[in-house]
Coordinates of C-alpha atoms (C1' of nucleotides) in Angstrom, one line a residue:
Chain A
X1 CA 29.4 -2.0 29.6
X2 CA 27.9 -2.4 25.8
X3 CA 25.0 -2.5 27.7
X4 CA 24.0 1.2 27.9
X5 CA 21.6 0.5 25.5
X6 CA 18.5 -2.0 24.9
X7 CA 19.4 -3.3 21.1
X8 CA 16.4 -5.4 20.8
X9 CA 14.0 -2.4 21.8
X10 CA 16.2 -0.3 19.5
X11 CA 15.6 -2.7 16.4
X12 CA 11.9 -2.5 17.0
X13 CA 11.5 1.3 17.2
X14 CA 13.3 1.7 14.0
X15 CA 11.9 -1.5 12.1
X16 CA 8.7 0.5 13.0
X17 CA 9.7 3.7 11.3
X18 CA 10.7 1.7 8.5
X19 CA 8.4 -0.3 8.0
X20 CA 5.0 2.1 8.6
X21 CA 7.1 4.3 6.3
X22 CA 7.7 2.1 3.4
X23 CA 6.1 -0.7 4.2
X24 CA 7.1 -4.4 4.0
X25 CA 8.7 -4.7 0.5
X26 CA 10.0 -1.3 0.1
X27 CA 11.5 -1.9 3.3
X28 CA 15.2 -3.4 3.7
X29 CA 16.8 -4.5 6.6
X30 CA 19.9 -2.5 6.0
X31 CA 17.7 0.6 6.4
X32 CA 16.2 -1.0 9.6
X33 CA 20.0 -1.8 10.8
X34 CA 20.6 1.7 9.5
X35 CA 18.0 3.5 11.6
X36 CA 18.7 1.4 14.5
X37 CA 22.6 2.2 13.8
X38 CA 23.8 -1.5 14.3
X39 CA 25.2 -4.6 12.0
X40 CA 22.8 -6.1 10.1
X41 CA 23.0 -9.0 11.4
X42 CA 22.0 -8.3 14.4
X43 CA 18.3 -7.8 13.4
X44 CA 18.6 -11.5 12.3
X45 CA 20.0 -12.7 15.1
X46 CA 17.5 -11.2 17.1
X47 CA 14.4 -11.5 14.9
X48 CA 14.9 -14.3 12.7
X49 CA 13.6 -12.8 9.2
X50 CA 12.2 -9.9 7.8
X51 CA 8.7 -11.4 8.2
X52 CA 9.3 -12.2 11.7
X53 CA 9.9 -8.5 12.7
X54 CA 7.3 -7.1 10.3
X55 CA 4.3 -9.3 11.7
X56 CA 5.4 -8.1 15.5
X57 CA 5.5 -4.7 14.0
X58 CA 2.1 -5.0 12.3
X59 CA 0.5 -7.0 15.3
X60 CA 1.0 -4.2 17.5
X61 CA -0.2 -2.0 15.3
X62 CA -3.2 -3.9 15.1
X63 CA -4.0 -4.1 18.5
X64 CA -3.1 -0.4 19.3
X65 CA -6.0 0.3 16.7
X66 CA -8.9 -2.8 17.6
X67 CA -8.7 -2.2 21.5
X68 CA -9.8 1.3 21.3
X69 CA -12.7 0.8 19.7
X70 CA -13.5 -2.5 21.6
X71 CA -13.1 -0.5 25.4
X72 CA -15.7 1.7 23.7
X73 CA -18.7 -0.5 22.6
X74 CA -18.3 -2.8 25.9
X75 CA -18.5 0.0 27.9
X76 CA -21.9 -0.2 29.3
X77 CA -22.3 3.2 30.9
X78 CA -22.6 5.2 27.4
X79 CA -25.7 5.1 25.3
X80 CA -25.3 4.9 21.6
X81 CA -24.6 8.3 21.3
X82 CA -22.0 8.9 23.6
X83 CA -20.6 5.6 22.1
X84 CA -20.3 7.9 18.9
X85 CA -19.0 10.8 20.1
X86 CA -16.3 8.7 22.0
X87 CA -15.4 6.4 19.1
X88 CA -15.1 9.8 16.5
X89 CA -13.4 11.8 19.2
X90 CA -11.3 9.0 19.9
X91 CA -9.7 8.0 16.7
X92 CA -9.5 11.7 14.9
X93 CA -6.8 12.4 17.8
X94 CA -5.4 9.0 17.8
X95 CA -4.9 9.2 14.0
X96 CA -3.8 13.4 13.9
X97 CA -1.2 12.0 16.0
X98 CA 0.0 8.8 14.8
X99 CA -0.6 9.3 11.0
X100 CA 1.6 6.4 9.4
X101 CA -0.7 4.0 11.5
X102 CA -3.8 3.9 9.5
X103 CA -1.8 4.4 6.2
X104 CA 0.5 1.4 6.6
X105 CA -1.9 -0.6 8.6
X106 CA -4.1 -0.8 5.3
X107 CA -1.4 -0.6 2.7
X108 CA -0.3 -4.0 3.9
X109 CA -3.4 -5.6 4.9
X110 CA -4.7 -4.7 1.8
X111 CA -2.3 -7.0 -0.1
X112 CA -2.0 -9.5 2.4
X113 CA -5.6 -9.8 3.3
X114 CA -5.2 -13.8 5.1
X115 CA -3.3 -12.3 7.5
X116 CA -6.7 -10.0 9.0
X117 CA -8.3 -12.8 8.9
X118 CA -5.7 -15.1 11.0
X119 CA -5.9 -12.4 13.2
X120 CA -9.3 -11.5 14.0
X121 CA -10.1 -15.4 14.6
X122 CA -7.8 -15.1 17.2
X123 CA -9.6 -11.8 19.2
X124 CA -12.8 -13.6 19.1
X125 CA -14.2 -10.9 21.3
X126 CA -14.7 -8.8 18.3
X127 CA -17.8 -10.5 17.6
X128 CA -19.1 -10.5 21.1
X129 CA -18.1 -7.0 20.8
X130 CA -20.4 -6.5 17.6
X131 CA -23.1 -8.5 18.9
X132 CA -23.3 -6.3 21.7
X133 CA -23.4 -3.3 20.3
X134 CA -26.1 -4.7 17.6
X135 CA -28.6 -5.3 20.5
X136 CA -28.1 -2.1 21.9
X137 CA -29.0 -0.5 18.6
X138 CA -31.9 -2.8 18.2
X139 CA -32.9 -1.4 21.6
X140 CA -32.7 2.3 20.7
X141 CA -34.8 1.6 17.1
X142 CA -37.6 0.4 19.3
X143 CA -37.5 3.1 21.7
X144 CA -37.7 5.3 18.7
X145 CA -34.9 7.0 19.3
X146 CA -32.9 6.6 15.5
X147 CA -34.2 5.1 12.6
X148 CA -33.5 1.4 11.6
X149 CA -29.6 1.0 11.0
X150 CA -27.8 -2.4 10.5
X151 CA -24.7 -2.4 12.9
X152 CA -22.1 -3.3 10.2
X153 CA -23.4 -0.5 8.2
X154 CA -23.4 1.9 11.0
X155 CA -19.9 0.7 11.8
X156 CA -18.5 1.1 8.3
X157 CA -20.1 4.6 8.5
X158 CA -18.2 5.3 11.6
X159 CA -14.9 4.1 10.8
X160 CA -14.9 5.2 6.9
X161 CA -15.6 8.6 8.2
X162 CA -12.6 8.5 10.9
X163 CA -10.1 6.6 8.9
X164 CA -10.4 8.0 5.2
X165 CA -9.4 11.3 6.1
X166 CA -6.8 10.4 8.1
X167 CA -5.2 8.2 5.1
X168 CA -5.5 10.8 2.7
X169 CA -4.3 13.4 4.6
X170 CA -0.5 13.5 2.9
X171 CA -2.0 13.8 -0.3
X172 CA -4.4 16.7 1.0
X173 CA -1.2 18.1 2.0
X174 CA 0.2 18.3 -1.4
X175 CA -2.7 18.8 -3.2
X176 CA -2.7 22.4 -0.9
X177 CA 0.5 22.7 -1.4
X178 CA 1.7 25.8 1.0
X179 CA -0.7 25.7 3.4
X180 CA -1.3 22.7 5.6
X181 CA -3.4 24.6 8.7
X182 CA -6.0 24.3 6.6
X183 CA -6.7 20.8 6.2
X184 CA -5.4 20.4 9.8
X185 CA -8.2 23.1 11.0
X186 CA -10.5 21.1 9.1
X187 CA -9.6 17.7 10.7
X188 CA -9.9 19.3 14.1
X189 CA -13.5 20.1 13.8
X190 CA -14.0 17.0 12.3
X191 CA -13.2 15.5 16.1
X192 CA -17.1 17.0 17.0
X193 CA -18.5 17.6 13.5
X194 CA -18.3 13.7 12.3
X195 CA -19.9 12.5 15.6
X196 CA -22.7 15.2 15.4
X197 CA -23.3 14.1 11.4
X198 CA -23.8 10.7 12.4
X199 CA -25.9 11.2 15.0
X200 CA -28.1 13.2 13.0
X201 CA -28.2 10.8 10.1
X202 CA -29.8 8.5 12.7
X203 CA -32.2 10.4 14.8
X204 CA -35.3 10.4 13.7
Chain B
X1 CA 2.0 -12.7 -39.6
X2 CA 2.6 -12.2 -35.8
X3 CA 0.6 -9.1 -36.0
X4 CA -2.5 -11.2 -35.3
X5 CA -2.2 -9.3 -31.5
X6 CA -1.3 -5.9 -30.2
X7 CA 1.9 -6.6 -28.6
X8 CA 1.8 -2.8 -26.7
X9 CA -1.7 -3.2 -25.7
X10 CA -1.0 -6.1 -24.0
X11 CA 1.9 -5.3 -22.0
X12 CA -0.8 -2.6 -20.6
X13 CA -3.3 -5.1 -19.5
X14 CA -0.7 -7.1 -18.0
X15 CA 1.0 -4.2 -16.4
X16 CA -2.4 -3.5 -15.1
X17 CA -3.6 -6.8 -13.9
X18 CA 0.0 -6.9 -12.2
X19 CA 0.7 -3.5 -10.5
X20 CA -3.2 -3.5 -9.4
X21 CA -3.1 -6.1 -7.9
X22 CA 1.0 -5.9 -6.5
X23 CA 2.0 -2.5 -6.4
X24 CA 4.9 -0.8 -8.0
X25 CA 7.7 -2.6 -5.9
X26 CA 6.4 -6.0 -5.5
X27 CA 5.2 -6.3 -9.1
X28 CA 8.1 -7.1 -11.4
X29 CA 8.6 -6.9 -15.0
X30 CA 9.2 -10.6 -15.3
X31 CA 5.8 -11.1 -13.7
X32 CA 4.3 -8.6 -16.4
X33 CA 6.0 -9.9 -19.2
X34 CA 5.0 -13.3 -18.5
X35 CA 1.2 -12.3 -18.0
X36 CA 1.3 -10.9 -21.6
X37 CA 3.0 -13.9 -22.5
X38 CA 6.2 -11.6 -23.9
X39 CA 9.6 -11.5 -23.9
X40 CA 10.7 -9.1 -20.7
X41 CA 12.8 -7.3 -23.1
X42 CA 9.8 -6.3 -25.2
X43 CA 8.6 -4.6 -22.0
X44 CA 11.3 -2.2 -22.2
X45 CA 11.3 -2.0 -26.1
X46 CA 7.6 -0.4 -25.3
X47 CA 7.9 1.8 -22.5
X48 CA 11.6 2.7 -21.0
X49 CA 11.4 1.6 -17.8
X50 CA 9.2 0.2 -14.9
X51 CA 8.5 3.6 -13.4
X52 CA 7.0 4.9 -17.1
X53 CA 4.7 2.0 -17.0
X54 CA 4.0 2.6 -13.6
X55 CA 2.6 5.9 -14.1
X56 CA 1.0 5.2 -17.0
X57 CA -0.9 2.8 -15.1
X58 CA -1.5 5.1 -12.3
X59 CA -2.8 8.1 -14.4
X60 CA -5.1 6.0 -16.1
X61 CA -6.6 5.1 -12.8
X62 CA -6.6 8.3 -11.3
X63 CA -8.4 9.9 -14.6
X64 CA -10.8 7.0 -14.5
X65 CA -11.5 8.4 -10.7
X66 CA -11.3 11.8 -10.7
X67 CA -13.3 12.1 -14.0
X68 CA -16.6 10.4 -12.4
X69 CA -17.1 12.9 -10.0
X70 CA -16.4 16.0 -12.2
X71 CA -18.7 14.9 -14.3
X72 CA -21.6 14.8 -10.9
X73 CA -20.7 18.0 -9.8
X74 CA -20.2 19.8 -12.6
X75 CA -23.5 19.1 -13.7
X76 CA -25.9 22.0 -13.7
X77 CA -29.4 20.0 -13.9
X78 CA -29.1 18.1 -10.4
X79 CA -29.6 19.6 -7.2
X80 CA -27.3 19.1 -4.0
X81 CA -29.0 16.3 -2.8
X82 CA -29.4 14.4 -6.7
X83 CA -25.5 15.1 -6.8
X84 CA -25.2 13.0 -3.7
X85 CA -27.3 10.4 -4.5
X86 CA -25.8 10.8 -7.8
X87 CA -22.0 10.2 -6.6
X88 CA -22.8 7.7 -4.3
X89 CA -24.7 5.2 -6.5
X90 CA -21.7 5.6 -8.9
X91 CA -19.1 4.9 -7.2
X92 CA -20.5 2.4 -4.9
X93 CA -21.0 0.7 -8.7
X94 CA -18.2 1.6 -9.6
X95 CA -16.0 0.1 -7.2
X96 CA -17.6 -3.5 -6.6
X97 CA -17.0 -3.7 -10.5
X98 CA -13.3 -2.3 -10.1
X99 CA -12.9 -3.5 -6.7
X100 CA -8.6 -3.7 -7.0
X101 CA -8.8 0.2 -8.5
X102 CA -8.9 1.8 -5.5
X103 CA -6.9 -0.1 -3.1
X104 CA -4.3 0.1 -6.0
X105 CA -4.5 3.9 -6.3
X106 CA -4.6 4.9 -2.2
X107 CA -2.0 2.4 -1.5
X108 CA 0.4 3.5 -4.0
X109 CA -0.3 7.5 -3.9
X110 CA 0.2 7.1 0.0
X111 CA 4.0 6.0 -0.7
X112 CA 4.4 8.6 -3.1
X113 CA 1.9 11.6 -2.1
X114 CA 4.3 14.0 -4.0
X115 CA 2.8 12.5 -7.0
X116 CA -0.8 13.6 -6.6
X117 CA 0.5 17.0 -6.1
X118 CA 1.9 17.5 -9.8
X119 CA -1.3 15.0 -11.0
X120 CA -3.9 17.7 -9.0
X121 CA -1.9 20.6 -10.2
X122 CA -2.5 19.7 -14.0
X123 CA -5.9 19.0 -13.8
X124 CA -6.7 23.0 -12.5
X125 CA -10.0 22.0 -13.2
X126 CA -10.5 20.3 -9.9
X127 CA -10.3 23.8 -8.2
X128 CA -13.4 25.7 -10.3
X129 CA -15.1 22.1 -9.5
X130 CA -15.1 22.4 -6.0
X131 CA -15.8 26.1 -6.0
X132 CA -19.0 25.7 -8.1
X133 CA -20.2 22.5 -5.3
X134 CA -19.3 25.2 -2.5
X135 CA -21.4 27.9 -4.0
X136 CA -24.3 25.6 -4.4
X137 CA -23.7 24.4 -1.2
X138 CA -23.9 27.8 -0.1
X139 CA -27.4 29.0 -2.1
X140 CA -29.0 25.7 -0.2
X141 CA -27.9 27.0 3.4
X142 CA -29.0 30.5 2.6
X143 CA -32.3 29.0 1.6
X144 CA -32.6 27.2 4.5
X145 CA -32.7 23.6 3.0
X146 CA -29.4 22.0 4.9
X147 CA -27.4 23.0 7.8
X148 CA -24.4 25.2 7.6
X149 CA -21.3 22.2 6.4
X150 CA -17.7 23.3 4.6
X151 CA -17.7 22.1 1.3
X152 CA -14.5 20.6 1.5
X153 CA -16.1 18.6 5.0
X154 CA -18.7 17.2 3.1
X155 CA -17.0 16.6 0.2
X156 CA -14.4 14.1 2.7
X157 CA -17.6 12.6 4.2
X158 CA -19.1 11.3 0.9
X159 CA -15.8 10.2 -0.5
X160 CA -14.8 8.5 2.6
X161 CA -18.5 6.6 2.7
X162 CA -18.1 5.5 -1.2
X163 CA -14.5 4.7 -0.7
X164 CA -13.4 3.2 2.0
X165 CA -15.8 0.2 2.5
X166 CA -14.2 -1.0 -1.0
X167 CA -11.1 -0.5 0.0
X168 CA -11.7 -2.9 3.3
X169 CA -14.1 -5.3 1.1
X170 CA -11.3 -8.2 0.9
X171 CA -10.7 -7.9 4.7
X172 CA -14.6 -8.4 5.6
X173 CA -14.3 -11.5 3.5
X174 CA -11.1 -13.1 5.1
X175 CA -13.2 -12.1 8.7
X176 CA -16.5 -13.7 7.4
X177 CA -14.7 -16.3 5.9
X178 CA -17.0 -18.8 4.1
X179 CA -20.1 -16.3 3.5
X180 CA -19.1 -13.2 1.5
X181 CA -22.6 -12.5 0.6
X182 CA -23.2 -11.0 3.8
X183 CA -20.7 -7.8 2.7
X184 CA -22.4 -8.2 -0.5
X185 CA -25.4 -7.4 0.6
X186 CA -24.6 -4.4 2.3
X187 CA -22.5 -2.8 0.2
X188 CA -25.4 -3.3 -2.6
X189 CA -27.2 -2.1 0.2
X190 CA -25.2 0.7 0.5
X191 CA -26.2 2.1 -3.1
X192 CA -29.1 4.1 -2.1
X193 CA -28.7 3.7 1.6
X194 CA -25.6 6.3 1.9
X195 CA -27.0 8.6 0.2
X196 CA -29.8 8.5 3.1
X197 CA -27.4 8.8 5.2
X198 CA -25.6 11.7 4.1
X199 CA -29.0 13.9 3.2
X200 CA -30.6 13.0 6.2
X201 CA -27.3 14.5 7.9
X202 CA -27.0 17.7 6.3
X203 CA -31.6 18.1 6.0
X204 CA -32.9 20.7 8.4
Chain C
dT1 C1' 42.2 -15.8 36.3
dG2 C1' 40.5 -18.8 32.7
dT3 C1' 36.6 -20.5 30.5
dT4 C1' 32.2 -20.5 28.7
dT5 C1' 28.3 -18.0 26.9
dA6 C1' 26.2 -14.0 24.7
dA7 C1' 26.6 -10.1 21.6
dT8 C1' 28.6 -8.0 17.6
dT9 C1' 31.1 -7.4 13.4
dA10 C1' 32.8 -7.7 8.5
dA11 C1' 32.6 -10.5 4.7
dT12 C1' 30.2 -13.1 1.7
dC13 C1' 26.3 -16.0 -0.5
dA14 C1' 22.6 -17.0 -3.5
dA15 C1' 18.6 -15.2 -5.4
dT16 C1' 16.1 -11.7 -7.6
dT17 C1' 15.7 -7.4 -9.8
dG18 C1' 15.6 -3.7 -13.7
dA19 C1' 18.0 -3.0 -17.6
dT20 C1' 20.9 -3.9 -21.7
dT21 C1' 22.9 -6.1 -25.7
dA22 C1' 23.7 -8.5 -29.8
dA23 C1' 21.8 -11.6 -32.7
dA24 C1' 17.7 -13.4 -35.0
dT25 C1' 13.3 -12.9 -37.2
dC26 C1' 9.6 -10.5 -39.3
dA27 C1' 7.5 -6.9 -42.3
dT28 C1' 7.8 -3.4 -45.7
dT29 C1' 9.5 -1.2 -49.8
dC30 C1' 11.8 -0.7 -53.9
Chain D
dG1 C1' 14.1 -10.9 -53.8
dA2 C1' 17.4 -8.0 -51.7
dA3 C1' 17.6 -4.4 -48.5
dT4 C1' 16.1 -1.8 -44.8
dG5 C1' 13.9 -1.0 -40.5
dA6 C1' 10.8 -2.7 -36.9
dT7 C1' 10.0 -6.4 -33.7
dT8 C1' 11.4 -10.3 -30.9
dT9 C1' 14.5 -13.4 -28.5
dA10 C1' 18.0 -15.4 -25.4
dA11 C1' 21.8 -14.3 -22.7
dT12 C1' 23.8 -11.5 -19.6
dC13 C1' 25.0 -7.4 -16.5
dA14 C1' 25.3 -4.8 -12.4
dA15 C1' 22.9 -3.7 -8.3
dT16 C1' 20.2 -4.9 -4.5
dT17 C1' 18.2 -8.0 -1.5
dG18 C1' 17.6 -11.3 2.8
dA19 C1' 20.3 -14.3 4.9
dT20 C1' 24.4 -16.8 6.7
dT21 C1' 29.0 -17.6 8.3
dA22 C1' 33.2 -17.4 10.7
dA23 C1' 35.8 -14.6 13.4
dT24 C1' 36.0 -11.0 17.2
dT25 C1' 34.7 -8.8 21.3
dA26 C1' 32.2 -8.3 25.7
dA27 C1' 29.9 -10.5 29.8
dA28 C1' 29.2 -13.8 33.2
dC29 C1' 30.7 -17.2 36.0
dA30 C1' 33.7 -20.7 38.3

DNA sequence: TGTTTAATTAATCAATTGATTAAATCATTC
DNA sequence: GAATGATTTAATCAATTGATTAATTAAACA
């Protein structure tokens, strides 16, 4: 009869609020109990610590973030440029909509940077990933198509230019004080504009 | 006699060191005190509280930002494309010297973006900055040198290209493990390299 | 139904935190 | 060298924190 109601799933939605909100110290359990409006307790009886929950919490988020990208680059049927277009397109949405993702997600792995480590040993298929889309970039440099371009720089292009804004945006906010529209109107071209700024950067 | 050290200037450094490298909540005063080797109490005899120290730390570092690129854009000898190459070798610099600085100043503005608000606010000078860039900016279109981009668009692009890789740089280590040289390289790389980039983006 | 297991609550613990206090020590001035 | 004010110390406070406990209630099962 208690049972119209999931309380694990109910924990995890709000220690995800709270936590991509505050992040891990800032956050307390009795706001995650709080959120989640049950005892305490019960987020340790469920979860055993703090650290437990928060690690699930940033695992997912993780995840959510790596596999797009990874679909992408494996995806054989797109050339490099398509690649781009998809990746930009991809993660300017994914980030307009989910904008505590990319803000916590570096906030915390930024002072707990062993963890990212732990964690990408594990999804060894990023590096078959990379390697992959290396060689196809080696390929398109002796076509002619772009100019020479090491992957991991090309890569940090990419994702600085997707990711930075997005982090920054609540400050943008502020900074314009009243009006938000435009910084989002700006962000919205960005979904086409980045990819094409790339892609010209490389061309030759 | 004990005045053989500057008991205020050290509690800075320390606060420094500490909330760089912590953040406001994890860093604690205990931790500060003992890293200027201090009584925690003489913390408090200086400044009033955490928070005043806080922001004193934080303003420092957003002055020691902001300033930099000011100075770039503000200055009347360099064409667009110097200003770039300009801002990026700077920063770039900049940043693998001060690598903490600005993982310590997005992490900690993104908790508290209200802050930047008042900080951007004070400093009007910001807004005549980027009004002068968008001018030039717009003299170079009308010329025919680049291709029509919103100040403010590339503005995010460069910052996002200087910025973020430093902000990821202890990440790539933890993933490359044993050879950090590697993400050395590239960001040393990087120097001129973005710069390339960039004008080769925005080039007719 | 009676019993056992699972879920939930309120109360509390021990540790840590920012902050304060009162006393001690140093430095300066007359 | 005594007095005054600035600096420093050790001790402590009150609040908050993650975690635990013992008691209570609901659920499942026989």
């Amino acid at each position: 009869m208690k049972k119209d109601r999931n309380t694990e799933q109910d924990i995890i939605e709000a220690a995800r609020l709270v936590f991509q909100e505050k992040g891990f110290k800032e956050a307390t359990m009795r706001d995650i109990a709080a959120r989640a409006n049950i005892n305490m307790a019960m987020v340790h009886y469920y979860f055993r610590s703090k650290e437990n929950l928060f690690f699930m919490i940033l695992d997912e988020a993780f995840r959510l973030l790596v596999e797009k990208i990874v679909t992408v680059l494996t995806n054989e049927e797109l050339d490099i440029f398509e690649k781009i277009r998809t990746i930009v397109r991809e993660y300017i949405t994914f980030f307009s909509e989910k904008p505590f993702l990319p803000q916590f997600l570096m906030g915390e792995v930024i002072r707990n940077p062993e963890w990212i480590g732990k964690r990408m040993l594990e999804n060894m298929s990023f590096l078959t990933v990379f390697r992959t889309f290396s060689e196809q970039l080696e390929k398109e440099y002796e076509k002619g198509t772009i100019r020479q371009i090491s992957a991991l720089s090309l890569l940090l292009n990419i994702i600085s230019l997707c990711v930075f804004p997005a982090i920054i945006k609540p400050m943008a906010y502020q900074v314009n004080d009243c009006d938000n529209s435009v910084f989002d109107l700006v962000i919205e071209d960005r979904k086409t504009e980045v990819a094409d700024f790339i892609i010209k950067a490389i061309k030759v």
